[in-house]
């Protein structure tokens, strides 16, 4: 079960020439935090490539206003390709977690480009296949894992995200590279500068368990939406984790105190701490 996935983002898998051609297909657009970039059920067919920022991909559930977050998408990710290819209504809603910059490409232009570029078409098919498999894993987790297991697994995953990730402390997100514009070279005199030591910064590890003290920044209702549970059920699971000194919670934050034990809980093991 995973929101972030392990696939290389679409735009980052393109060659320089392909990237330049794709960028020429659409226009850049900025979105404010909480804006809907795509809406479930809408019949638009354009696609989007995230250039800066992060978004959630969610679907409605049978619990009315409750939504289930299926994925988190960041720089380089392609969105909306299913509606562009099959002309069916949007299958999910995409919401901005913060300010977003995206490339918006008309659906017909995107389809023509794929017809002329088989390698890029293959990248899109691979991405669709990966996301379908991921959705299957999410459904399996909802049916077979307890709320505590799903919560432990989600916190473990998000705590391992890169420092510029969606629910880690705010760090400027590197933009998707765009073709460089040549400028005339102007020689400047070399000016010696004193050497300044750079302080070491500890960041969460992408593999293995994250270091103790890693903080995931999100509210309980958002966390509930990522595990397909009610806010009350997540609050109860967090109380258990706090009582075992595995996490510490605050306003829109969950600090991981014992990442190893949290990972064990995600795998279905439960160990009581000695008094």
Coordinates of C-alpha atoms in Angstrom, one line a residue:
X1 CA 0.0 0.0 0.0
X2 CA 1.5 3.3 -1.1
X3 CA 0.5 6.8 -2.0
X4 CA 3.8 8.0 -3.5
X5 CA 4.8 5.1 -5.6
X6 CA 8.2 4.1 -6.9
X7 CA 7.8 5.0 -10.6
X8 CA 10.0 7.7 -12.2
X9 CA 7.8 10.8 -12.8
X10 CA 6.6 11.0 -16.4
X11 CA 8.4 14.3 -17.3
X12 CA 11.6 13.0 -15.8
X13 CA 11.5 9.9 -18.0
X14 CA 11.5 12.0 -21.2
X15 CA 14.6 12.8 -23.2
X16 CA 15.6 16.4 -23.5
X17 CA 14.1 16.6 -27.0
X18 CA 10.9 14.9 -25.9
X19 CA 10.6 17.2 -22.9
X20 CA 11.0 20.3 -25.1
X21 CA 8.3 19.0 -27.5
X22 CA 5.9 18.2 -24.6
X23 CA 6.4 21.6 -23.0
X24 CA 5.5 23.3 -26.3
X25 CA 2.1 21.5 -26.4
X26 CA 0.5 23.5 -23.6
X27 CA 0.5 26.5 -21.3
X28 CA 1.7 27.1 -17.8
X29 CA -0.9 27.8 -15.2
X30 CA -0.7 28.6 -11.5
X31 CA -3.2 27.3 -8.9
X32 CA -3.8 28.4 -5.3
X33 CA -3.7 26.0 -2.3
X34 CA -6.9 23.8 -2.1
X35 CA -7.8 24.5 -5.8
X36 CA -9.3 21.7 -7.8
X37 CA -7.1 21.0 -10.8
X38 CA -9.4 18.2 -12.0
X39 CA -12.9 17.2 -10.7
X40 CA -14.3 13.7 -10.5
X41 CA -17.2 13.3 -13.0
X42 CA -16.1 16.3 -15.1
X43 CA -16.0 15.7 -18.9
X44 CA -12.9 17.8 -19.7
X45 CA -10.1 15.9 -21.6
X46 CA -7.0 18.0 -21.1
X47 CA -4.0 16.6 -19.3
X48 CA -1.6 18.3 -16.8
X49 CA 2.0 17.9 -15.8
X50 CA 2.9 19.2 -12.4
X51 CA 5.9 21.5 -12.6
X52 CA 6.0 22.7 -8.9
X53 CA 4.1 21.6 -5.8
X54 CA 2.1 18.6 -4.7
X55 CA -1.5 17.5 -5.2
X56 CA -3.8 14.8 -3.8
X57 CA -5.8 12.4 -6.0
X58 CA -9.1 11.4 -4.3
X59 CA -12.4 9.7 -5.0
X60 CA -15.8 10.0 -3.3
X61 CA -16.9 7.2 -0.9
X62 CA -20.3 5.9 0.1
X63 CA -19.9 7.8 3.4
X64 CA -21.2 11.1 1.8
X65 CA -18.7 13.9 2.2
X66 CA -15.8 11.5 3.1
X67 CA -13.1 11.2 0.4
X68 CA -10.4 8.5 0.0
X69 CA -7.0 9.8 -1.1
X70 CA -5.6 7.4 -3.6
X71 CA -2.3 9.0 -4.3
X72 CA 0.0 12.0 -3.9
X73 CA 1.5 13.5 -7.1
X74 CA 4.5 15.8 -7.3
X75 CA 6.8 17.5 -9.8
X76 CA 6.9 15.8 -13.2
X77 CA 3.8 13.7 -12.7
X78 CA 1.2 13.4 -15.5
X79 CA -2.5 13.8 -14.5
X80 CA -5.7 13.3 -16.4
X81 CA -4.4 11.0 -19.1
X82 CA -7.3 8.5 -18.7
X83 CA -10.0 11.0 -19.7
X84 CA -7.8 12.3 -22.5
X85 CA -7.5 8.7 -24.0
X86 CA -11.0 7.3 -23.5
X87 CA -13.1 10.5 -23.3
X88 CA -14.9 9.2 -20.2
X89 CA -15.7 11.4 -17.2
X90 CA -12.9 12.1 -14.8
X91 CA -12.4 9.2 -12.4
X92 CA -10.9 11.3 -9.5
X93 CA -10.5 14.8 -8.1
X94 CA -7.1 16.4 -8.0
X95 CA -6.6 19.0 -5.3
X96 CA -3.6 21.3 -4.7
X97 CA -1.9 20.8 -1.3
X98 CA -0.2 24.2 -1.7
X99 CA 0.5 26.6 -4.5
X100 CA 0.9 24.7 -7.8
X101 CA 2.3 25.4 -11.2
X102 CA 1.3 23.0 -13.9
X103 CA 1.5 22.6 -17.7
X104 CA -2.0 22.3 -19.2
X105 CA -2.2 20.4 -22.5
X106 CA -5.3 20.0 -24.6
X107 CA -6.4 16.4 -24.9
X108 CA -6.4 16.3 -28.7
X109 CA -2.9 17.7 -28.9
X110 CA -1.7 15.2 -26.4
X111 CA -3.3 12.3 -28.3
X112 CA -1.7 13.5 -31.6
X113 CA 1.7 13.7 -29.9
X114 CA 1.4 10.1 -28.5
X115 CA 0.6 8.8 -32.0
X116 CA 3.8 10.4 -33.4
X117 CA 6.0 9.4 -30.4
X118 CA 5.7 5.6 -29.6
X119 CA 8.3 5.7 -26.8
X120 CA 6.3 8.4 -25.0
X121 CA 3.1 6.5 -25.6
X122 CA 4.8 3.5 -23.9
X123 CA 5.7 5.6 -20.9
X124 CA 2.0 6.6 -20.5
X125 CA 0.9 3.0 -20.8
X126 CA 3.4 2.0 -18.2
X127 CA 2.2 4.7 -15.8
X128 CA -1.4 3.7 -16.2
X129 CA -0.5 0.0 -15.5
X130 CA 1.5 1.0 -12.4
X131 CA -1.4 3.2 -11.0
X132 CA -3.9 0.4 -11.7
X133 CA -1.8 -2.1 -9.7
X134 CA -1.3 0.5 -6.9
X135 CA -5.1 1.0 -6.8
X136 CA -5.6 -2.8 -6.5
X137 CA -3.1 -2.9 -3.6
X138 CA -5.0 -0.1 -1.9
X139 CA -8.3 -1.9 -2.2
X140 CA -6.7 -5.1 -0.9
X141 CA -5.3 -3.2 2.1
X142 CA -8.7 -1.7 2.9
X143 CA -10.2 -5.2 3.0
X144 CA -7.5 -7.0 4.9
X145 CA -5.7 -4.6 7.2
X146 CA -6.8 -3.0 10.4
X147 CA -7.0 0.7 10.8
X148 CA -3.9 0.5 13.1
X149 CA -1.9 -1.4 10.4
X150 CA -3.0 1.0 7.7
X151 CA -2.1 4.0 9.8
X152 CA 1.3 2.6 10.8
X153 CA 2.0 1.8 7.2
X154 CA 1.0 5.2 5.9
X155 CA 3.0 7.1 8.6
X156 CA 6.0 4.9 7.8
X157 CA 5.7 5.7 4.1
X158 CA 5.2 9.4 4.5
X159 CA 8.0 9.7 7.0
X160 CA 10.4 8.2 4.4
X161 CA 9.5 10.8 1.7
X162 CA 12.1 13.2 0.5
X163 CA 12.4 16.5 2.3
X164 CA 10.5 18.3 -0.4
X165 CA 7.6 15.8 -0.2
X166 CA 4.0 16.5 0.4
X167 CA 3.7 16.1 4.1
X168 CA 7.2 16.8 5.3
X169 CA 8.5 20.2 6.4
X170 CA 8.2 22.9 3.7
X171 CA 11.3 23.0 1.4
X172 CA 11.3 24.6 -2.0
X173 CA 10.4 21.9 -4.6
X174 CA 12.8 21.7 -7.5
X175 CA 10.9 22.5 -10.7
X176 CA 10.7 20.2 -13.7
X177 CA 13.6 21.1 -16.0
X178 CA 12.7 23.1 -19.1
X179 CA 14.9 23.6 -22.1
X180 CA 17.7 26.2 -21.5
X181 CA 17.7 29.5 -23.4
X182 CA 21.1 30.3 -24.7
X183 CA 22.5 33.7 -23.5
X184 CA 25.7 35.5 -24.6
X185 CA 28.6 34.8 -22.3
X186 CA 29.9 37.8 -20.4
X187 CA 33.3 37.3 -18.7
X188 CA 33.4 38.4 -15.1
X189 CA 36.5 38.8 -13.0
X190 CA 37.1 36.0 -10.5
X191 CA 36.5 37.2 -6.9
X192 CA 38.0 35.0 -4.1
X193 CA 35.5 34.1 -1.4
X194 CA 36.2 32.7 2.0
X195 CA 35.3 29.0 2.5
X196 CA 32.2 28.6 4.8
X197 CA 31.6 25.1 6.2
X198 CA 28.1 23.7 5.4
X199 CA 26.2 22.3 8.4
X200 CA 25.1 18.6 8.1
X201 CA 21.4 18.2 7.8
X202 CA 19.7 14.9 8.6
X203 CA 16.8 14.0 6.4
X204 CA 14.5 10.9 6.3
X205 CA 15.9 7.9 4.5
X206 CA 14.1 6.8 1.4
X207 CA 14.7 3.1 2.2
X208 CA 14.6 1.3 5.5
X209 CA 13.1 3.0 8.5
X210 CA 13.2 6.8 8.9
X211 CA 15.2 8.3 11.8
X212 CA 13.5 9.0 15.1
X213 CA 12.1 12.5 15.3
X214 CA 10.8 12.6 11.7
X215 CA 7.6 14.7 11.5
X216 CA 4.7 14.1 9.2
X217 CA 2.7 17.3 8.8
X218 CA -1.1 16.7 8.3
X219 CA -4.3 16.9 10.2
X220 CA -6.2 13.8 11.5
X221 CA -9.0 14.2 8.9
X222 CA -6.4 14.2 6.1
X223 CA -4.6 11.2 7.6
X224 CA -8.0 9.4 7.8
X225 CA -8.6 10.1 4.1
X226 CA -5.2 8.5 3.3
X227 CA -6.1 5.2 5.0
X228 CA -9.8 5.0 4.2
X229 CA -11.0 5.3 7.8
X230 CA -13.1 7.7 9.8
X231 CA -11.4 10.5 11.8
X232 CA -12.6 8.8 15.0
X233 CA -11.0 5.5 14.1
X234 CA -7.7 7.2 13.3
X235 CA -7.8 9.3 16.6
X236 CA -8.3 6.0 18.5
X237 CA -5.3 4.4 16.7
X238 CA -3.2 7.5 17.4
X239 CA -4.0 7.3 21.1
X240 CA -2.7 3.7 21.1
X241 CA 0.5 4.7 19.4
X242 CA 1.0 7.6 21.8
X243 CA 0.4 5.3 24.8
X244 CA 3.2 3.0 23.5
X245 CA 5.5 6.1 22.9
X246 CA 5.7 5.3 19.2
X247 CA 4.5 8.7 18.1
X248 CA 3.9 12.2 19.5
X249 CA 1.1 14.3 18.1
X250 CA 0.4 18.0 17.9
X251 CA -1.4 20.5 15.7
X252 CA -1.3 19.1 12.1
X253 CA 1.8 17.0 13.0
X254 CA 2.7 13.5 13.9
X255 CA 6.3 12.9 15.2
X256 CA 7.7 9.4 14.7
X257 CA 9.5 8.5 18.0
X258 CA 10.1 4.8 17.3
X259 CA 10.1 4.1 13.5
X260 CA 11.3 0.5 13.9
X261 CA 8.3 -0.5 16.1
X262 CA 5.9 1.5 13.8
X263 CA 7.2 -0.5 10.8
X264 CA 6.6 -3.7 12.8
X265 CA 3.0 -2.7 13.5
X266 CA 2.5 -1.9 9.8
X267 CA 3.5 -5.5 9.1
X268 CA 1.0 -6.8 11.6
X269 CA 3.2 -7.3 14.6
X270 CA 2.1 -5.9 18.0
X271 CA 4.6 -5.6 20.8
X272 CA 3.9 -4.1 24.2
X273 CA 6.6 -2.0 25.7
X274 CA 8.0 -3.2 29.0
X275 CA 7.1 -0.9 32.0

